[in-house]
PDB file of C-alpha atoms in Angstrom:
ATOM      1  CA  UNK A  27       0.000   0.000   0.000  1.00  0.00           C
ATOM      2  CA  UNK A  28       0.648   3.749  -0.431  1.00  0.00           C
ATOM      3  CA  UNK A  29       2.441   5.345   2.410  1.00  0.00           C
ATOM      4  CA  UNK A  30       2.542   9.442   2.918  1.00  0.00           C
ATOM      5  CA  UNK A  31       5.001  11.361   5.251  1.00  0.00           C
ATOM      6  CA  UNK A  32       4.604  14.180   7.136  1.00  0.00           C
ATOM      7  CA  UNK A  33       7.087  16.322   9.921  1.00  0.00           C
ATOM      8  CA  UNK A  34       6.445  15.281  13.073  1.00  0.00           C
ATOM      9  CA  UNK A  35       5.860  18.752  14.615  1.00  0.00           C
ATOM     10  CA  UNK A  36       6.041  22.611  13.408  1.00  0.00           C
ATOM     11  CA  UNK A  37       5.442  25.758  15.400  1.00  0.00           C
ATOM     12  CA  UNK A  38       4.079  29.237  14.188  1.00  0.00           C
ATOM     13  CA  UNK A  39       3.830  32.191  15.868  1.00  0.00           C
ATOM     14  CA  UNK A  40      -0.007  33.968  16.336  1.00  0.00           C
ATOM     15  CA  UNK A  41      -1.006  35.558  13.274  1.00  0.00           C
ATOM     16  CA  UNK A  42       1.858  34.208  10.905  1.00  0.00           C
ATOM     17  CA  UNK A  43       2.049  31.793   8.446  1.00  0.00           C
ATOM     18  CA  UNK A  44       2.515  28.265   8.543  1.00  0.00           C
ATOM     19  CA  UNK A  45       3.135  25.484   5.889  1.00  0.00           C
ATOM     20  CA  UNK A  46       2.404  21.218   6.507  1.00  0.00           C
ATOM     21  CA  UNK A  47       3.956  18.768   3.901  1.00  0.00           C
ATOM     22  CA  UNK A  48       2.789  15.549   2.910  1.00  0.00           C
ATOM     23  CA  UNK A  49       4.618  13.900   0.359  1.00  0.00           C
ATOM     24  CA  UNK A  50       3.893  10.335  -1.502  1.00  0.00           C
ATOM     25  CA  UNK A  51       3.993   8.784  -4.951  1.00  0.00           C
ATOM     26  CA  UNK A  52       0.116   8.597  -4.784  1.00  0.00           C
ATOM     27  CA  UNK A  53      -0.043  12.323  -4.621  1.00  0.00           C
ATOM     28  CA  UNK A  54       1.625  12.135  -8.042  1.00  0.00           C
ATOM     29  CA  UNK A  55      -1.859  10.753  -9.177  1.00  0.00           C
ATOM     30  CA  UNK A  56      -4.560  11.969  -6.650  1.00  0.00           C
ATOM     31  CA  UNK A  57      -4.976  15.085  -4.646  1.00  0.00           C
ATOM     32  CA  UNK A  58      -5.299  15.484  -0.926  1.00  0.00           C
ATOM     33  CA  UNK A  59      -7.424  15.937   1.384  1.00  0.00           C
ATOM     34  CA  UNK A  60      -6.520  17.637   5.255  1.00  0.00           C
ATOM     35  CA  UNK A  61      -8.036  17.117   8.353  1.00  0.00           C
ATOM     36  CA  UNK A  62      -7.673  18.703  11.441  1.00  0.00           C
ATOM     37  CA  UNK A  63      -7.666  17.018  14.898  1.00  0.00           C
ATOM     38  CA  UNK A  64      -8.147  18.216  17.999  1.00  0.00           C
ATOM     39  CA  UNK A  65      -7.696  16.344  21.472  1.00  0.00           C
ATOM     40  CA  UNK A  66     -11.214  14.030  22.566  1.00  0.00           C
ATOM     41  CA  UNK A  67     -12.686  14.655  18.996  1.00  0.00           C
ATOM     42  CA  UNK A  68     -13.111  13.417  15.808  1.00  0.00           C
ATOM     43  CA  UNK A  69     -11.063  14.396  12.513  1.00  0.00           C
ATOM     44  CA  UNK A  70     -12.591  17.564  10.593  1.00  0.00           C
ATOM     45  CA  UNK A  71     -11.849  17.564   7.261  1.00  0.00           C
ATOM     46  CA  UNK A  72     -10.465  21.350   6.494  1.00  0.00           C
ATOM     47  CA  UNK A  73      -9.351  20.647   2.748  1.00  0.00           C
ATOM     48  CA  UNK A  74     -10.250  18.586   0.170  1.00  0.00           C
ATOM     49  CA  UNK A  75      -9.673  17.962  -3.901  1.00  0.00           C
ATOM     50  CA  UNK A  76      -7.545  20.665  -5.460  1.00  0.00           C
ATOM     51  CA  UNK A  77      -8.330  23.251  -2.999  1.00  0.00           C
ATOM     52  CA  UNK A  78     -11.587  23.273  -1.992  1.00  0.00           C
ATOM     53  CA  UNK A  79     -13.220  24.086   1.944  1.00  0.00           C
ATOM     54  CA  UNK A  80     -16.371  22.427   3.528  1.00  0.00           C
ATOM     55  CA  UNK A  81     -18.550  24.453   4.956  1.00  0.00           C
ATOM     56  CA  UNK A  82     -17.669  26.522   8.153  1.00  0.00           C
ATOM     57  CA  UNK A  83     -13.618  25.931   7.117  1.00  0.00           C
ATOM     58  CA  UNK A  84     -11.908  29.550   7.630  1.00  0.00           C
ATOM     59  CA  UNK A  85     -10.293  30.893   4.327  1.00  0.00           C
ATOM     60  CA  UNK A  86      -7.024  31.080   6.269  1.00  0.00           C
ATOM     61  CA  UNK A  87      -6.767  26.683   5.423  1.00  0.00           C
ATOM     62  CA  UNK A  88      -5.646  26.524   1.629  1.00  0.00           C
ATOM     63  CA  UNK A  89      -4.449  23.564   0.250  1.00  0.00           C
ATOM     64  CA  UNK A  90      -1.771  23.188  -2.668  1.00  0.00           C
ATOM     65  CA  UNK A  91       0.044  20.310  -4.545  1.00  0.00           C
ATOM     66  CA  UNK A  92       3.256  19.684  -6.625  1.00  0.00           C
ATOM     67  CA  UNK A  93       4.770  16.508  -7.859  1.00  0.00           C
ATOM     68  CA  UNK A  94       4.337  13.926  -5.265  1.00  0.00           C
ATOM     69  CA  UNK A  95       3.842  16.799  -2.446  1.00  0.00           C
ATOM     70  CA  UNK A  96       0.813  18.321  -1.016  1.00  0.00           C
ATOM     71  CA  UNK A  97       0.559  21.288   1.699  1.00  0.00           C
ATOM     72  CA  UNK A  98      -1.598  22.801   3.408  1.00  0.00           C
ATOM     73  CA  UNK A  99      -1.248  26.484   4.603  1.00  0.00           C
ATOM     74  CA  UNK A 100      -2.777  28.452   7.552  1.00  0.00           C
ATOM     75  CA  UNK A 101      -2.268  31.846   6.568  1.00  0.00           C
ATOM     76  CA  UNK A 102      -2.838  33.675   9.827  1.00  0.00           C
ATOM     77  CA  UNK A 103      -2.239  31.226  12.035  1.00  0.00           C
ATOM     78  CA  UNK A 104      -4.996  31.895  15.285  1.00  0.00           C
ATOM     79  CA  UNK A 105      -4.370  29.954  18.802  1.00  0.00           C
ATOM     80  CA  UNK A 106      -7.654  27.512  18.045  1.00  0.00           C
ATOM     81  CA  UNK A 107      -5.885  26.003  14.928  1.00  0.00           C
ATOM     82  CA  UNK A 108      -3.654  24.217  17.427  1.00  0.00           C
ATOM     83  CA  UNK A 109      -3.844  20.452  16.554  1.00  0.00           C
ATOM     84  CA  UNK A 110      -2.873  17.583  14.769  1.00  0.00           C
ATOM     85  CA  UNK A 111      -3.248  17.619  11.294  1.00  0.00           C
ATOM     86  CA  UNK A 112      -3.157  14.332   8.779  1.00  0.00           C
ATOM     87  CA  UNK A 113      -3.184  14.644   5.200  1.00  0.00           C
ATOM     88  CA  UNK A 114      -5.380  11.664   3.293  1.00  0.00           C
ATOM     89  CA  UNK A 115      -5.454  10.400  -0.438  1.00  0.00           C
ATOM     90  CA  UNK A 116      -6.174   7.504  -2.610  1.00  0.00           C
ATOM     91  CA  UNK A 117      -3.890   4.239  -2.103  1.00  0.00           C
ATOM     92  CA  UNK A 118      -2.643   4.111  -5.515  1.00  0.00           C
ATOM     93  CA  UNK A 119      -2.096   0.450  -4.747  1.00  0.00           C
ATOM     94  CA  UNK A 120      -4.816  -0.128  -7.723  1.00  0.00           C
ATOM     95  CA  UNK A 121      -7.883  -0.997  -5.514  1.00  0.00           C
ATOM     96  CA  UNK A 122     -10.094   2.281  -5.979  1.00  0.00           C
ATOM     97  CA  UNK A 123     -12.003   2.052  -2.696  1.00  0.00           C
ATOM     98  CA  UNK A 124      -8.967   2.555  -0.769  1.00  0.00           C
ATOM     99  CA  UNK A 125      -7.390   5.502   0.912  1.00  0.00           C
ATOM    100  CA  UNK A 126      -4.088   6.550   3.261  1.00  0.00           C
ATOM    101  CA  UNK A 127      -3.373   8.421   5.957  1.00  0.00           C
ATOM    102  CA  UNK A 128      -0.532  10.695   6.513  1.00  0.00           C
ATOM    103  CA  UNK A 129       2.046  10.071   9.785  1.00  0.00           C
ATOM    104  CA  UNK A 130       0.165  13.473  10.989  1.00  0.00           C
ATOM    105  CA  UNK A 131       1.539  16.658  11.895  1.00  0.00           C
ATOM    106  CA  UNK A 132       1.192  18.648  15.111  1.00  0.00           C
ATOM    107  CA  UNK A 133       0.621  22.061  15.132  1.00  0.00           C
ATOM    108  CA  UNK A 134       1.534  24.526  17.861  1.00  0.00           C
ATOM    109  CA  UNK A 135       0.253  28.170  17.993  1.00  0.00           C
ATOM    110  CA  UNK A 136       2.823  30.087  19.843  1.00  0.00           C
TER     111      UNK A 136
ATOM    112  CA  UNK B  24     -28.131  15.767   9.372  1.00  0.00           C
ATOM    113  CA  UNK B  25     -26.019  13.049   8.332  1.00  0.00           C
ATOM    114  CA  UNK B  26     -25.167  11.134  12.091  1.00  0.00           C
ATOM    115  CA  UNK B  27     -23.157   8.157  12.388  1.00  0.00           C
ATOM    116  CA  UNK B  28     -23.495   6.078  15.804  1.00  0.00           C
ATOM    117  CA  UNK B  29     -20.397   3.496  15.923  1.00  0.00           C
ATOM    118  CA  UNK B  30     -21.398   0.462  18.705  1.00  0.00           C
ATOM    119  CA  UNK B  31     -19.853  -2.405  19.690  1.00  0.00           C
ATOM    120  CA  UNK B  32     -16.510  -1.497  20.634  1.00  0.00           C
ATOM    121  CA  UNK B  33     -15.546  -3.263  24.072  1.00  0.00           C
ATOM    122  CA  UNK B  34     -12.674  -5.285  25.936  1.00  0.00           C
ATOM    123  CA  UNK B  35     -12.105  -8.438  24.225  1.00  0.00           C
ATOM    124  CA  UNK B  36      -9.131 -10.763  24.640  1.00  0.00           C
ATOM    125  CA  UNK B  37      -6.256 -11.659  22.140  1.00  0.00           C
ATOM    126  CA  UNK B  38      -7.196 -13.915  19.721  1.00  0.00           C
ATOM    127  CA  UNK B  39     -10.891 -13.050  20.085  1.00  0.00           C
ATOM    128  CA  UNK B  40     -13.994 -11.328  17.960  1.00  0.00           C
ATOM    129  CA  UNK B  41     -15.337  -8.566  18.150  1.00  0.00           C
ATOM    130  CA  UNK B  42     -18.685  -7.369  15.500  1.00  0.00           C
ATOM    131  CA  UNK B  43     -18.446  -3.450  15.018  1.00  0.00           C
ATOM    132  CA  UNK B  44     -21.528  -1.412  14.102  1.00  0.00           C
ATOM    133  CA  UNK B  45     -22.353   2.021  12.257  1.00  0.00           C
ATOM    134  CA  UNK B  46     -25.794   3.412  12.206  1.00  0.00           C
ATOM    135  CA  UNK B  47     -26.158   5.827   9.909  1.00  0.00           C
ATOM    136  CA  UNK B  48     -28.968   8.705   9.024  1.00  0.00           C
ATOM    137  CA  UNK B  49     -29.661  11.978   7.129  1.00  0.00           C
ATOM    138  CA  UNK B  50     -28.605  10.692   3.901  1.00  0.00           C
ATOM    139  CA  UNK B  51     -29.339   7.699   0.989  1.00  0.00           C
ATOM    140  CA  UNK B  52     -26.954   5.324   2.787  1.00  0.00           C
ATOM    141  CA  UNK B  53     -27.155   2.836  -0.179  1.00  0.00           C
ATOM    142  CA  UNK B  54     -25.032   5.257  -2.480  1.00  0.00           C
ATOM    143  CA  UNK B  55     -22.154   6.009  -0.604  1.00  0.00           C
ATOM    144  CA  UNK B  56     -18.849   3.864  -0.431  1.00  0.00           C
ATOM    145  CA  UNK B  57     -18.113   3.556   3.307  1.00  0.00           C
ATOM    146  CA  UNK B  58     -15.178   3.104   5.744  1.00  0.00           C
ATOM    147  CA  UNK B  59     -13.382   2.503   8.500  1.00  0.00           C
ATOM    148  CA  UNK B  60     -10.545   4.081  10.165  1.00  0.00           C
ATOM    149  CA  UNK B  61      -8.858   3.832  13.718  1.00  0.00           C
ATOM    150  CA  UNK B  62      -6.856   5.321  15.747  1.00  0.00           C
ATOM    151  CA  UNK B  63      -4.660   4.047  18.561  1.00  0.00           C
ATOM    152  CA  UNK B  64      -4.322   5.663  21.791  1.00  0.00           C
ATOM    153  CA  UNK B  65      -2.184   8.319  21.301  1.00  0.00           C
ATOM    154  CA  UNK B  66      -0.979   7.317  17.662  1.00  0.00           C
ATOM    155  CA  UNK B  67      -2.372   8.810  14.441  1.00  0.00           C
ATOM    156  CA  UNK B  68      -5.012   8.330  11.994  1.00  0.00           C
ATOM    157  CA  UNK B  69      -4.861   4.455  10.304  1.00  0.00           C
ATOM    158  CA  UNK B  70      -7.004   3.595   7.541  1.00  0.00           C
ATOM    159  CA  UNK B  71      -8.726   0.336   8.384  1.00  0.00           C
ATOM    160  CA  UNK B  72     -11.257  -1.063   5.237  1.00  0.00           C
ATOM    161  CA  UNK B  73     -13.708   0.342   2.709  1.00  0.00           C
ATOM    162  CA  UNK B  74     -16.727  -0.678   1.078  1.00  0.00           C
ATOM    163  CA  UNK B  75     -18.587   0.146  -2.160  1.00  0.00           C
ATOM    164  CA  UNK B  76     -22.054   1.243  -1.849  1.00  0.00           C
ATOM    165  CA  UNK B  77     -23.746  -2.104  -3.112  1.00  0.00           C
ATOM    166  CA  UNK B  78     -21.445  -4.362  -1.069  1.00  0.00           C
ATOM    167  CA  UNK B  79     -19.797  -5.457  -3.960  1.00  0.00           C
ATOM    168  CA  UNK B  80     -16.088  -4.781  -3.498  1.00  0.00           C
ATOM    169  CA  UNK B  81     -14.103  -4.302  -0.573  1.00  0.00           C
ATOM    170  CA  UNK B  82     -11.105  -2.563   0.663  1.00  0.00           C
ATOM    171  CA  UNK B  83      -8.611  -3.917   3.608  1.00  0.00           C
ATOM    172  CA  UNK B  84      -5.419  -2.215   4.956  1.00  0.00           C
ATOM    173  CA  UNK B  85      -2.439  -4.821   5.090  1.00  0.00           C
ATOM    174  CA  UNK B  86      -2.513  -4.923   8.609  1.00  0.00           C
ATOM    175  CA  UNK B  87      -6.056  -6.158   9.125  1.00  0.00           C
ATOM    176  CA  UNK B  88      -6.273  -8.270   5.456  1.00  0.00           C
ATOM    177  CA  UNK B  89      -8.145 -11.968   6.553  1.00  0.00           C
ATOM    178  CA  UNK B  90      -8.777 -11.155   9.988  1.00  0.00           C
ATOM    179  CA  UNK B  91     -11.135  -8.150   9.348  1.00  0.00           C
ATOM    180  CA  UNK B  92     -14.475  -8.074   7.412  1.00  0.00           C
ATOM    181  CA  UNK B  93     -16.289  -5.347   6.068  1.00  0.00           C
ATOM    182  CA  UNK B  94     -20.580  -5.621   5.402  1.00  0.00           C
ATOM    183  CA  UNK B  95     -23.178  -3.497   5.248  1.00  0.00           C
ATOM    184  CA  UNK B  96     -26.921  -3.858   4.881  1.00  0.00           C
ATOM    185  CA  UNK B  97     -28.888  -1.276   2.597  1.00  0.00           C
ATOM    186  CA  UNK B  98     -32.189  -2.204   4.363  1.00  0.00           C
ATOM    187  CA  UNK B  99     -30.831  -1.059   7.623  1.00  0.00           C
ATOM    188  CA  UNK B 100     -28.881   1.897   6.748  1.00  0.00           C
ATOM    189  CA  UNK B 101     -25.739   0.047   8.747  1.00  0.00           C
ATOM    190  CA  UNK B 102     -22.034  -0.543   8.216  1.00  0.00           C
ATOM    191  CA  UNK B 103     -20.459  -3.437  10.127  1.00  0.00           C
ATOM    192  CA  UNK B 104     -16.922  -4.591  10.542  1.00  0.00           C
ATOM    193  CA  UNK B 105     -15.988  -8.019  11.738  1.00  0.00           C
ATOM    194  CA  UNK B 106     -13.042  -8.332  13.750  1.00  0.00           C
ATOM    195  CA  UNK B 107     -11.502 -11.813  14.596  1.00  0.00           C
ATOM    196  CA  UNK B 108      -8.292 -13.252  15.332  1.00  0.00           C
ATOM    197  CA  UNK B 109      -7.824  -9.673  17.753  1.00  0.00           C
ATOM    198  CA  UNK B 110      -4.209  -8.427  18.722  1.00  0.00           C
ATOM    199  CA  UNK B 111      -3.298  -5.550  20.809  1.00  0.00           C
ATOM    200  CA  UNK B 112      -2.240  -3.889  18.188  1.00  0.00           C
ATOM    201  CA  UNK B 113      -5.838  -3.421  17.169  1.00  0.00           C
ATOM    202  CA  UNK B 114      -6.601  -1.375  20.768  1.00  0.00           C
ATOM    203  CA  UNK B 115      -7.769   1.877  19.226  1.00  0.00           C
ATOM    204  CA  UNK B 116     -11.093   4.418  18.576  1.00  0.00           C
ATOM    205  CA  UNK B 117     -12.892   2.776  15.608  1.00  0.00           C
ATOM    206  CA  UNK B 118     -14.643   5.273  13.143  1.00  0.00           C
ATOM    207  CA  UNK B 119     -17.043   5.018  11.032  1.00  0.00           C
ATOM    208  CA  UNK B 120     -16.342   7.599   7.567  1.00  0.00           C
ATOM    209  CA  UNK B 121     -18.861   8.905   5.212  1.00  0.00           C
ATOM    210  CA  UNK B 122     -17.126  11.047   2.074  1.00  0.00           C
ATOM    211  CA  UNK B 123     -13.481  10.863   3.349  1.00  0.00           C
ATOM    212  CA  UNK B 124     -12.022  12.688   0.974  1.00  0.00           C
ATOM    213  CA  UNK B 125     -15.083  15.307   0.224  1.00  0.00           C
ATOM    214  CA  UNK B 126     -17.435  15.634   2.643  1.00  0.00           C
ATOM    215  CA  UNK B 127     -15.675  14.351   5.903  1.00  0.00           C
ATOM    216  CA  UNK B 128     -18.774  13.033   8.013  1.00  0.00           C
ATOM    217  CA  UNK B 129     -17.098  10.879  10.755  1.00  0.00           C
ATOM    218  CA  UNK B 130     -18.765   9.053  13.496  1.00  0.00           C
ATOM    219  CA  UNK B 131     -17.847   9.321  17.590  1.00  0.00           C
ATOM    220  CA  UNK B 132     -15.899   6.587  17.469  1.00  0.00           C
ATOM    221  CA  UNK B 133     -16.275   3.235  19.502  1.00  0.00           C
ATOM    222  CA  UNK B 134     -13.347   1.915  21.427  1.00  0.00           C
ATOM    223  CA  UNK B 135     -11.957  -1.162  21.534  1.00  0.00           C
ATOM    224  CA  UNK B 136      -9.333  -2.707  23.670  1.00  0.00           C
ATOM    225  CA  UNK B 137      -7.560  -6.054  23.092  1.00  0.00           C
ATOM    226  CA  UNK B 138      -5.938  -7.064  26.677  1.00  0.00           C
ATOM    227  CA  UNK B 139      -5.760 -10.283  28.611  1.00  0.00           C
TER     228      UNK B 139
END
């Protein structure tokens, strides 16, 4: 199966800007799609297909992609975007159903 | 509202079975692929199985491939996943996923724990 890497950990300062990597050959083929975790809860997703937001998804989360690397960027980083972050896309194994989750990212708003 | 209600989850011994459930509402249930991913304690996001909206073909991460099966049934609007031969390496939060990768409707997760 597919596998997609991520940095461990990155720190931004309030109000700046930050930028998550996910690179893996699948993203070569398929987009990604971001979600954002905070402790106790379940995933949101805050980015998905070439750069798209759900509903209720600040325009500060943009997503990009280049090669085999996707990012996602908080442009105006606030203190309640602290969290883990995972970056998700197709397993380019051949079996369309399936998908793969990034190593995941943590995010701290200093 | 689309609401997903994972049950089933438990403490179950190595080697044991465990039947997961997923309710689900607010939407035609019977179109949507479905899945499943988990999430150990204090480890990140792992993407367990999938299924088509008919039933007819199936997804399984390595790590779970002939121990874990994927169902659903149409007429009830539910999602199941079968869990035998258990290790503790399957202890984690089991979700159930609607539109991973566009809509992002996720369940509360169910836990399970694999311990003698």
């Amino acid at each position: 199966s597919s596998e997609l890497t991520q940095d461990p950990a990155v720190s931004v300062a309030l109000g700046q800007t930050v930028r998550i990597t996910c690179q893996g050959d699948s993203l070569r083929s398929y987009y990604a799609s971001w979600y954002q975790q905070k402790p106790g809860q379940a995933p949101v997703l805050v980015i998905y297909g070439k750069n798209n937001r759900p509903s209720g998804i600040p325009d500060r989360f943009s997503g990009s992609s280049s090669g085999n690397t996707a990012s996602l960027t908080i442009t105006g980083a606030q203190a309640e975007d602290e969290a883990d972050y995972y970056c998700n896309s197709r397993d380019s194994s051949g079996n369309h159903l399936g998908y793969v989750f990034g190593t995941g990212t943590k995010v701290t708003v200093l | 509202e689309v609401q997903l209600v994972e049950s089933g989850g438990g403490l179950v011994q190595p080697g044991g079975s465990l039947r997961l459930s997923c309710s689900a509402s607010g939407f035609t249930f019977s179109s949507y692929a479905m899945h499943w991913v988990r999430q150990a304690p204090g480890k990140g996001l792992e993407y367990v199985s999938a299924i088509s909206s008919n039933g007819g073909s199936t997804y399984y991460a390595d790590s779970v491939k002939g121990r874990f099966t994927i169902s659903r049934d149409n007429s009830k609007n539910t999602l199941y996943l079968q869990m035998s031969s258990l290790r503790a390496e399957d202890t984690a939060v089991y979700y159930c996923v609607k539109g991973l990768a566009a809509t992002g409707y996720w369940g509360q997760g169910t836990l399970v724990t694999v311990s003698s």
